Short mmCIF file of C-alpha atoms and ligand atoms in Angstrom, two decimals:
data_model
loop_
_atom_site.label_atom_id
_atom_site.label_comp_id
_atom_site.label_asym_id
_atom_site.label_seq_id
_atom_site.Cartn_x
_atom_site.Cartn_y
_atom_site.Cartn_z
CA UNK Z 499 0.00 0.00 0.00
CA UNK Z 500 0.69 3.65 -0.87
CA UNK Z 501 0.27 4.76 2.21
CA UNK Z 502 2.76 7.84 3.82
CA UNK Z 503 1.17 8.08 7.13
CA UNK Z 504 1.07 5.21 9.24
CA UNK Z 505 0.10 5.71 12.97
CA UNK Z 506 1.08 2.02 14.05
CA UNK Z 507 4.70 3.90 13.56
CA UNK Z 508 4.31 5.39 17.18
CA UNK Z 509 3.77 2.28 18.46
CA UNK Z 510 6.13 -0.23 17.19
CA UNK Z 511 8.21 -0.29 20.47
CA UNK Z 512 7.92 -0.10 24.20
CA UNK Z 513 10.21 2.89 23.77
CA UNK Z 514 8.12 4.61 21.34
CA UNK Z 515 5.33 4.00 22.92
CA UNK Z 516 6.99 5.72 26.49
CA UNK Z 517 7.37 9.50 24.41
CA UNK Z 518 3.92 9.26 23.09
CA UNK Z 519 1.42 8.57 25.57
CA UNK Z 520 -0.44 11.28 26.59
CA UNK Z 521 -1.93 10.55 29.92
CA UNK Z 522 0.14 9.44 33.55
CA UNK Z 523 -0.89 8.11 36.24
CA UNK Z 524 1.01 8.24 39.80
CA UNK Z 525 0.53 7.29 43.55
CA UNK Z 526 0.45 11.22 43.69
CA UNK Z 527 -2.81 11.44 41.58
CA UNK Z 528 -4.83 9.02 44.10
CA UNK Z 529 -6.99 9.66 47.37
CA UNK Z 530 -7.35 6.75 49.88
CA UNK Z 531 -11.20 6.26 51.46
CA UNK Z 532 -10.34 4.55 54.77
CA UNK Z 533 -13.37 3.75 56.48
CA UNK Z 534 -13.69 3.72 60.47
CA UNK Z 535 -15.27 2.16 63.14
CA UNK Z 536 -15.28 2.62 67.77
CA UNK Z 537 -13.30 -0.15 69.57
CA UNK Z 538 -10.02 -2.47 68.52
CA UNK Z 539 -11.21 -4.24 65.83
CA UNK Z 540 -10.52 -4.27 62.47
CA UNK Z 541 -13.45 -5.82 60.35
CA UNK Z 542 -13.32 -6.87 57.08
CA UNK Z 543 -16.12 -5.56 55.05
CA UNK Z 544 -18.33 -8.27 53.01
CA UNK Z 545 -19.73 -5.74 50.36
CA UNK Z 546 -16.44 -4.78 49.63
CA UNK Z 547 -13.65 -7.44 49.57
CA UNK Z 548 -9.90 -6.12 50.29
CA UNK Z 549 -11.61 -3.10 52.23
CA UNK Z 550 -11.93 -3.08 56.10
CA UNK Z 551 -13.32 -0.98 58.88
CA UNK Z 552 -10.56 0.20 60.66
CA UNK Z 553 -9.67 0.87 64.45
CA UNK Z 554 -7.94 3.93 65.18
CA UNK Z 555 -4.62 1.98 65.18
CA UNK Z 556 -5.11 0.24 62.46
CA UNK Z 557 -6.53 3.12 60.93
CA UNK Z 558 -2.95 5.34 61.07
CA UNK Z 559 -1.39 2.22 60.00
CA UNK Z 560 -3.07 1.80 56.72
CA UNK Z 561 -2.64 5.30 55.94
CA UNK Z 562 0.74 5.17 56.84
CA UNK Z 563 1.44 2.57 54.81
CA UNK Z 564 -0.22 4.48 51.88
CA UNK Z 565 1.50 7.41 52.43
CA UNK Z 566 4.80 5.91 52.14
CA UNK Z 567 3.81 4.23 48.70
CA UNK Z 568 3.67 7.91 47.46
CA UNK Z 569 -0.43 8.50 48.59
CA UNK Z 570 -0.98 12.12 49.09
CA UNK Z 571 -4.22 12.20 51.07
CA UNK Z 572 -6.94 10.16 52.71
CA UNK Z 573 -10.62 10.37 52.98
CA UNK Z 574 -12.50 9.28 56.21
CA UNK Z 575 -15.71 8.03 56.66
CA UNK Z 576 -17.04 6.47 59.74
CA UNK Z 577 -19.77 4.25 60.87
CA UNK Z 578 -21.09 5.45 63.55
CA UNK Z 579 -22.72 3.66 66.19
CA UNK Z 580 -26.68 3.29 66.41
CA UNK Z 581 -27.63 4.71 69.50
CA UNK Z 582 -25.08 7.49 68.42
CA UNK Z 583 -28.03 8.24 65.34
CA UNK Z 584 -30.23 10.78 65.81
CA UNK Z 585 -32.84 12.69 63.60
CA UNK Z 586 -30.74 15.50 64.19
CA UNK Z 587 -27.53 14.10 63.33
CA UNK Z 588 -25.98 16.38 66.21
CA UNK Z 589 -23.12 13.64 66.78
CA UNK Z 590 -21.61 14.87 64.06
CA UNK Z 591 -19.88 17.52 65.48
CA UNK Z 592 -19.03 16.50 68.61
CA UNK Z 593 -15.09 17.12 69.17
CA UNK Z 594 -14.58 13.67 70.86
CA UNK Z 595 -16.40 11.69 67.63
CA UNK Z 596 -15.22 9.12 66.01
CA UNK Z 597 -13.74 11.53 63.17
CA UNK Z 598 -12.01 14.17 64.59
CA UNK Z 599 -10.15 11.59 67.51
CA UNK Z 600 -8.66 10.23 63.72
CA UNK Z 601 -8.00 13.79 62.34
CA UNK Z 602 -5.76 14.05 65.76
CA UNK Z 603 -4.70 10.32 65.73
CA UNK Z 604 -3.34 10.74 61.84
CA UNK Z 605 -2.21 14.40 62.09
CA UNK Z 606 0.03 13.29 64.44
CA UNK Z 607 1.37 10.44 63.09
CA UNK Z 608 1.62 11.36 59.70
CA UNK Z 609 2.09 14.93 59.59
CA UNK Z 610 2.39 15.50 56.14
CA UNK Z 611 -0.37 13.23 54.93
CA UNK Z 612 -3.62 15.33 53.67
CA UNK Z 613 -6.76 14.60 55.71
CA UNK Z 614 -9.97 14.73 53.76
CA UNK Z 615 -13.67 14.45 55.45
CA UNK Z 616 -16.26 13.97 54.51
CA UNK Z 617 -19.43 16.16 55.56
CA UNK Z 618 -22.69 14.49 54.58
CA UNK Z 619 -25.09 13.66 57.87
CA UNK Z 620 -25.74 10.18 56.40
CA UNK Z 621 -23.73 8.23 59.15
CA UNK Z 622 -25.16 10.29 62.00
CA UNK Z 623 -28.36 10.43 60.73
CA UNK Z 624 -31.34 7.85 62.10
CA UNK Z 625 -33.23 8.57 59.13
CA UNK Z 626 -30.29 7.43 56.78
CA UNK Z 627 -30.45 10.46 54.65
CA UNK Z 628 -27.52 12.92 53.99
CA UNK Z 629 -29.80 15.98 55.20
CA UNK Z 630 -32.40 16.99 57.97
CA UNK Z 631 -35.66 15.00 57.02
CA UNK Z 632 -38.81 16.59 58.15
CA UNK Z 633 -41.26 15.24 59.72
CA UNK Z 634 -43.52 14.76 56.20
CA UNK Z 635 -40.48 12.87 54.85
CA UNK Z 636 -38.96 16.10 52.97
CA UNK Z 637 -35.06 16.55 52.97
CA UNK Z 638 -34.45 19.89 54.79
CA UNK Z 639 -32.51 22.36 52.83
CA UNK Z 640 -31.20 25.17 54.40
CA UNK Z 641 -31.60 23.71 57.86
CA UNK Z 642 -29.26 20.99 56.85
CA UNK Z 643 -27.03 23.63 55.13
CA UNK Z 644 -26.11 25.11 59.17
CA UNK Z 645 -25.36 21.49 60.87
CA UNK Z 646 -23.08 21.01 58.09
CA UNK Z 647 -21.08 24.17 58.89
CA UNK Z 648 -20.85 22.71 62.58
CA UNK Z 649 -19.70 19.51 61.26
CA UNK Z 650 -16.72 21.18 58.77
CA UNK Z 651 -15.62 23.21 61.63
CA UNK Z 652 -15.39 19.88 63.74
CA UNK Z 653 -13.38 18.70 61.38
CA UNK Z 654 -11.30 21.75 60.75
CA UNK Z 655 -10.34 22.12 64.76
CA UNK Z 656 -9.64 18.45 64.76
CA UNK Z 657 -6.57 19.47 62.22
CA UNK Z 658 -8.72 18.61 58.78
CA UNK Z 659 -6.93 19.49 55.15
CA UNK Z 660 -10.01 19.67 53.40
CA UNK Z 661 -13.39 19.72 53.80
CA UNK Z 662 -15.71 17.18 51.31
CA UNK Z 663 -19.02 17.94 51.24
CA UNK Z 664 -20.77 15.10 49.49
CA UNK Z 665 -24.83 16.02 50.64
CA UNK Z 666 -25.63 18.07 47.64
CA UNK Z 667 -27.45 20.30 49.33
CA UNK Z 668 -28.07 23.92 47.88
CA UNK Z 669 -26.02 26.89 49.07
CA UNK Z 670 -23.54 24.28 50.89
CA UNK Z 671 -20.09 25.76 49.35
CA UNK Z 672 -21.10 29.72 49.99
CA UNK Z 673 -21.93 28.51 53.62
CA UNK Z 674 -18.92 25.93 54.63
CA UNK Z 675 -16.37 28.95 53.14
CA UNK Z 676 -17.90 31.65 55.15
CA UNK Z 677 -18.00 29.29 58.44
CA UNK Z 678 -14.61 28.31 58.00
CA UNK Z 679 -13.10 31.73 57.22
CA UNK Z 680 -15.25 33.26 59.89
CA UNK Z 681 -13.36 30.88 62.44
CA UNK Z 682 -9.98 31.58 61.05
CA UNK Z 683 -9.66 28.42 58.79
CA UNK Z 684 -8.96 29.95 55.74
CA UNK Z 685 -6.83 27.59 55.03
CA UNK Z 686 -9.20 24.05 54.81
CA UNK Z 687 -9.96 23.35 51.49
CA UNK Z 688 -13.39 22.44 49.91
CA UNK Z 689 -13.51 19.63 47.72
CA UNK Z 690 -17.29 19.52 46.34
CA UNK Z 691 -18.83 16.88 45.16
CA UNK Z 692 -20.19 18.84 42.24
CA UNK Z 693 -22.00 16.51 40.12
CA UNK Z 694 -22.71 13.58 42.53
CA UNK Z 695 -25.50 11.26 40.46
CA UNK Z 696 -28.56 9.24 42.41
CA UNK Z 697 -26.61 5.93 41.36
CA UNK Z 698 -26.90 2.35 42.55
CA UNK Z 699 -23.59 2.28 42.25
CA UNK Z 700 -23.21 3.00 46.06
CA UNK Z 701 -25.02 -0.02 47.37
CA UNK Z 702 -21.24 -1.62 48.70
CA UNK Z 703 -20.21 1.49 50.79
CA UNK Z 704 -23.95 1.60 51.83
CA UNK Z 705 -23.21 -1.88 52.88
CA UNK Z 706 -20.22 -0.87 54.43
CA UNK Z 707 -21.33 1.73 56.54
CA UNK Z 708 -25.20 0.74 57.85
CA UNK Z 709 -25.83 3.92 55.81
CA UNK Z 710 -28.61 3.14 53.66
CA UNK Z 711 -31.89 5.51 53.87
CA UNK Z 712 -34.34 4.08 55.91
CA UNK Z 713 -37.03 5.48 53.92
CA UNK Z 714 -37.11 6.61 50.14
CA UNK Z 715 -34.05 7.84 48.11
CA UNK Z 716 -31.68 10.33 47.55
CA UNK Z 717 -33.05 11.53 44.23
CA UNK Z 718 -34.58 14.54 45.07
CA UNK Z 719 -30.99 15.87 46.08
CA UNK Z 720 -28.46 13.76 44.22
CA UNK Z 721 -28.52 14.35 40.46
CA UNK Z 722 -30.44 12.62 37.77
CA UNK Z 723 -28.08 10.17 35.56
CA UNK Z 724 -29.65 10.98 32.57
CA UNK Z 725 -28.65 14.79 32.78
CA UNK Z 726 -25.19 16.06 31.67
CA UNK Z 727 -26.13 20.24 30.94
CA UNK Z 728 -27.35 20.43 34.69
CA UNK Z 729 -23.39 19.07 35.74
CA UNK Z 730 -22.56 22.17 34.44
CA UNK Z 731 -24.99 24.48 36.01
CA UNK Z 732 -24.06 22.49 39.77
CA UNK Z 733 -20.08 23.07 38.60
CA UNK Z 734 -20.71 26.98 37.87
CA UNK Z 735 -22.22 27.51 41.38
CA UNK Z 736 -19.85 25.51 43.37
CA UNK Z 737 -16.53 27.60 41.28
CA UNK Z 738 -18.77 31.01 42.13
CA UNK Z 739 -19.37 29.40 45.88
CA UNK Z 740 -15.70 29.01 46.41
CA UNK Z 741 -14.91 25.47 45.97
CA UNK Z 742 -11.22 24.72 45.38
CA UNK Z 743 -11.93 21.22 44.05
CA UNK Z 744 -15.10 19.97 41.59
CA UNK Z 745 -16.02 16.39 41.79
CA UNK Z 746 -17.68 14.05 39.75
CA UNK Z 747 -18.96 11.30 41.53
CA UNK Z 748 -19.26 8.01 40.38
CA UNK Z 749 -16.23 7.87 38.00
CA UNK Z 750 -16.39 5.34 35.40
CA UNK Z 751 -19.66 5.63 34.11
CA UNK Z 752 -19.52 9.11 34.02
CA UNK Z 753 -16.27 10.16 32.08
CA UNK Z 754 -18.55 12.32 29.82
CA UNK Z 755 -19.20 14.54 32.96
CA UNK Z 756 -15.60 15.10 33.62
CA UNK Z 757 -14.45 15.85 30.53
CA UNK Z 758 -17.51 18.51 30.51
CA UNK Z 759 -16.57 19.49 33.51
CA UNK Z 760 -13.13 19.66 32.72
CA UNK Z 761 -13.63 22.46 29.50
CA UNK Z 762 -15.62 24.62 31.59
CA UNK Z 763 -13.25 25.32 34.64
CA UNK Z 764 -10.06 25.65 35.25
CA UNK Z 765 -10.46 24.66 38.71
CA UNK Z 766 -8.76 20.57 39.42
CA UNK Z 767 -10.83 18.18 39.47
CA UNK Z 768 -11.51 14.99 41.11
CA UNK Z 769 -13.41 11.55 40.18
CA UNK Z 770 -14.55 8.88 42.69
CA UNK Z 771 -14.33 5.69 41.49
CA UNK Z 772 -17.12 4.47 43.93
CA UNK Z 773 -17.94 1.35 45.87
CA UNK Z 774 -19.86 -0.72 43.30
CA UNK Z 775 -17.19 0.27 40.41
CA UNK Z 776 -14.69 -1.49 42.86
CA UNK Z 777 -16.97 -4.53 43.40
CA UNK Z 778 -17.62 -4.89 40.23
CA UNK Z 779 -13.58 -5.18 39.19
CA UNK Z 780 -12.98 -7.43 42.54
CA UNK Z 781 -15.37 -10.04 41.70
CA UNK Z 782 -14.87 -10.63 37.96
CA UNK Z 783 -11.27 -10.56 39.32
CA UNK Z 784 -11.69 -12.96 41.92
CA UNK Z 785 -14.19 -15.08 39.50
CA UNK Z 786 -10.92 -15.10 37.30
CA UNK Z 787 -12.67 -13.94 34.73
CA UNK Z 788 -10.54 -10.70 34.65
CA UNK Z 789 -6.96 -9.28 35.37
CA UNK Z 790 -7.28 -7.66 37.82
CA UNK Z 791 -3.99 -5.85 38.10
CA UNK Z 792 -4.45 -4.86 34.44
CA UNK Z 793 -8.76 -3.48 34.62
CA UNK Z 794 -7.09 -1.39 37.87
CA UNK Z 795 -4.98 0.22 35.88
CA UNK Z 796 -7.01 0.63 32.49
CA UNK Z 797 -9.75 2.37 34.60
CA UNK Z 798 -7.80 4.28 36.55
CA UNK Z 799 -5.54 6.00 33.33
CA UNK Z 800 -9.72 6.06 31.71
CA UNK Z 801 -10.78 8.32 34.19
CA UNK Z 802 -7.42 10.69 34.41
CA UNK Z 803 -7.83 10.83 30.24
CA UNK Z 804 -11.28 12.00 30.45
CA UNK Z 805 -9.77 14.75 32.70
CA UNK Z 806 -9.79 13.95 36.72
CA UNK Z 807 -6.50 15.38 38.43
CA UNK Z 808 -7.44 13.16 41.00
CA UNK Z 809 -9.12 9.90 41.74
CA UNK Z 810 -10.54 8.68 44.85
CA UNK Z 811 -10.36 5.06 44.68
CA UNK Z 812 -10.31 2.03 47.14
CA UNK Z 813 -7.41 1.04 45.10
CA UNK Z 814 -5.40 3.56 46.00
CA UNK Z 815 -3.06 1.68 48.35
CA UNK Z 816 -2.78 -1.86 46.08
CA UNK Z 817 -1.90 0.10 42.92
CA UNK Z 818 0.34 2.36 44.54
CA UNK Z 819 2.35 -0.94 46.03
CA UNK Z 820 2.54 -2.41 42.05
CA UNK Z 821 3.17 0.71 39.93
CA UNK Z 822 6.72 0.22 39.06
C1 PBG C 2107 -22.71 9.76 51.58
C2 PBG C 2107 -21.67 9.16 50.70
C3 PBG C 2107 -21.90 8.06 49.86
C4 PBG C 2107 -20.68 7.76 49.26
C5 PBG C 2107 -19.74 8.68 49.72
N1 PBG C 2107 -20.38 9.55 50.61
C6 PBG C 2107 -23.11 7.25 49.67
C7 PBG C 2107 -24.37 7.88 49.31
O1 PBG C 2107 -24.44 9.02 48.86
O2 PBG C 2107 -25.38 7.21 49.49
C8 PBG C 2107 -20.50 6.64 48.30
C9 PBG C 2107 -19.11 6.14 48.10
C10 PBG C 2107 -19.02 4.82 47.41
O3 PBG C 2107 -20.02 4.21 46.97
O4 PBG C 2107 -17.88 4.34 47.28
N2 PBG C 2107 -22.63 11.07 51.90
#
């Protein structure tokens, strides 16, 4: 054949194929979610294979471990005991909870590991929902909007980075900012979850955490799957609100959303490659029925192509250990 330009010439050696590829992916680009528990154990979780509720201690020792492999930053969510849960989700800023005794535990042993939390009520919550649920069953808006101040600047004296709220309440940004600079944290971040889809995808962390609404669902504040434009209209507020981070949340079956997101801000911007995407890889893994080592790695470089700076992922720590 006639033919003067071949692209299979980029790729004809390992070598070549180093000083063309467009996209990295580094132990620096990943966010650990370390899940927590009260007491000394450490408890393997059954929705989520390889995952575990950690103890304190073996909380600072898992992070540890990730930090050393290169891991930037963790993200902490804890399952709260029962008779902790209240419809008013007040435990959630208490300064001797569950999370900020962490903050303390893993600011102090790993100083220069990022702490991430998240602020949601969900875990403190009787009613299972991330806000304030009224009496006729409605999530509460703007009440919900003030507990989750009290709970960022919980987390914030505890010795919290960053700040992730992941409710999807209205107005939450403008609010957490103005809190947290009114008490002299200007410097917590905000990571938003931005575009954070009503997606079945969650069921494992649900699972994981006792965290399931005990009545209805989160659609009428998490978004619609089917809608892409409105991404765009929640990633406009949250930049105007102050957010230092966008997130699109889950990652894989939304790479359309970041790379939306991704031409319309300049702001970084992360993905969460949620709880069912990870159960989904683990058990065709396990099943043998895929590689696992390999799928890790194709969707993690998939989601940092379609433009996430950053990727929460439960994988964080295992990929991190193989990546050389
Ligand atoms: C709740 C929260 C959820 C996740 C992170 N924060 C669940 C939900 O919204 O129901 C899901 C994470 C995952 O599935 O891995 N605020």
């Amino acid at each position: 054949m006639n033919l003067p330009i071949r692209p299979r010439r980029n790729r004809q050696s390992s070598a070549m194929r180093d000083l063309v590829r467009e996209t990295d992916l580094n132990p620096g680009h990943l966010i650990y979610p370390l899940f927590l528990q009260e007491g000394g154990e450490n408890t393997p979780i059954a929705s989520m294979p390889g995952c575990t509720r950690w103890s304190l201690d073996g909380l600072v020792k898992e992070a540890g471990e990730a930090h050393a492999l290169g891991v930037p930053a963790v993200v902490l969510f804890p399952r709260i005991p029962d008779e902790l849960k209240t419809r008013d989700a007040a435990a959630c800023f208490a300064d001797d909870g569950l999370v900020p005794r962490a903050i303390r535990a893993l600011k102090s042993a790993h100083p220069t590991l990022t702490i991430i939390t998240d602020v949601a009520l969900d875990p403190y919550n009787s009613d299972g929902h991330d806000g304030l649920v009224a009496d006729d069953g409605r999530i509460l808006n703007d009440e919900t909007v003030a507990v989750l101040c009290q709970q960022a600047l919980c987390h914030a004296r505890a010795g919290a980075d960053m700040v992730s709220p992941s409710d999807m309440m209205d107005g939450r940004v403008a609010a957490l900012r103005e809190a947290l600079d009114a008490a002299g944290f200007q410097a917590v971040s905000i990571m938003s979850y931005t575009a954070k889809y009503a997606s079945a995808y969650y069921g494992p962390f649900r699972g994981a955490l006792d965290s399931a609404p005990k009545a209805g669902d989160k659609k009428t504040y998490q978004m619609d799957p089917a809608n892409a434009r409105e991404a765009l209209r929640e990633a406009a507020l949250d930049e105007a609100e102050g957010a230092d981070i966008l997130m699109v949340k889950p990652a894989g079956p939304y790479l359309d959303i970041i790379a939306k997101i991704r031409a319309a801000t300049t702001l970084p911007i992360a993905a969460y490659q949620v709880s069912g995407e990870y159960l989904m890889i683990k058990s065709a893994s396990a099943a043998g029925w895929l590689d696992e080592a390999k799928i890790v790695h194709e969707s993690l470089i998939g989601i940092r192509r379609a433009g996430a700076d950053m990727i929460l992922t439960y994988f964080a720590k295992q990929w991190s250990a193989s990546w050389r």
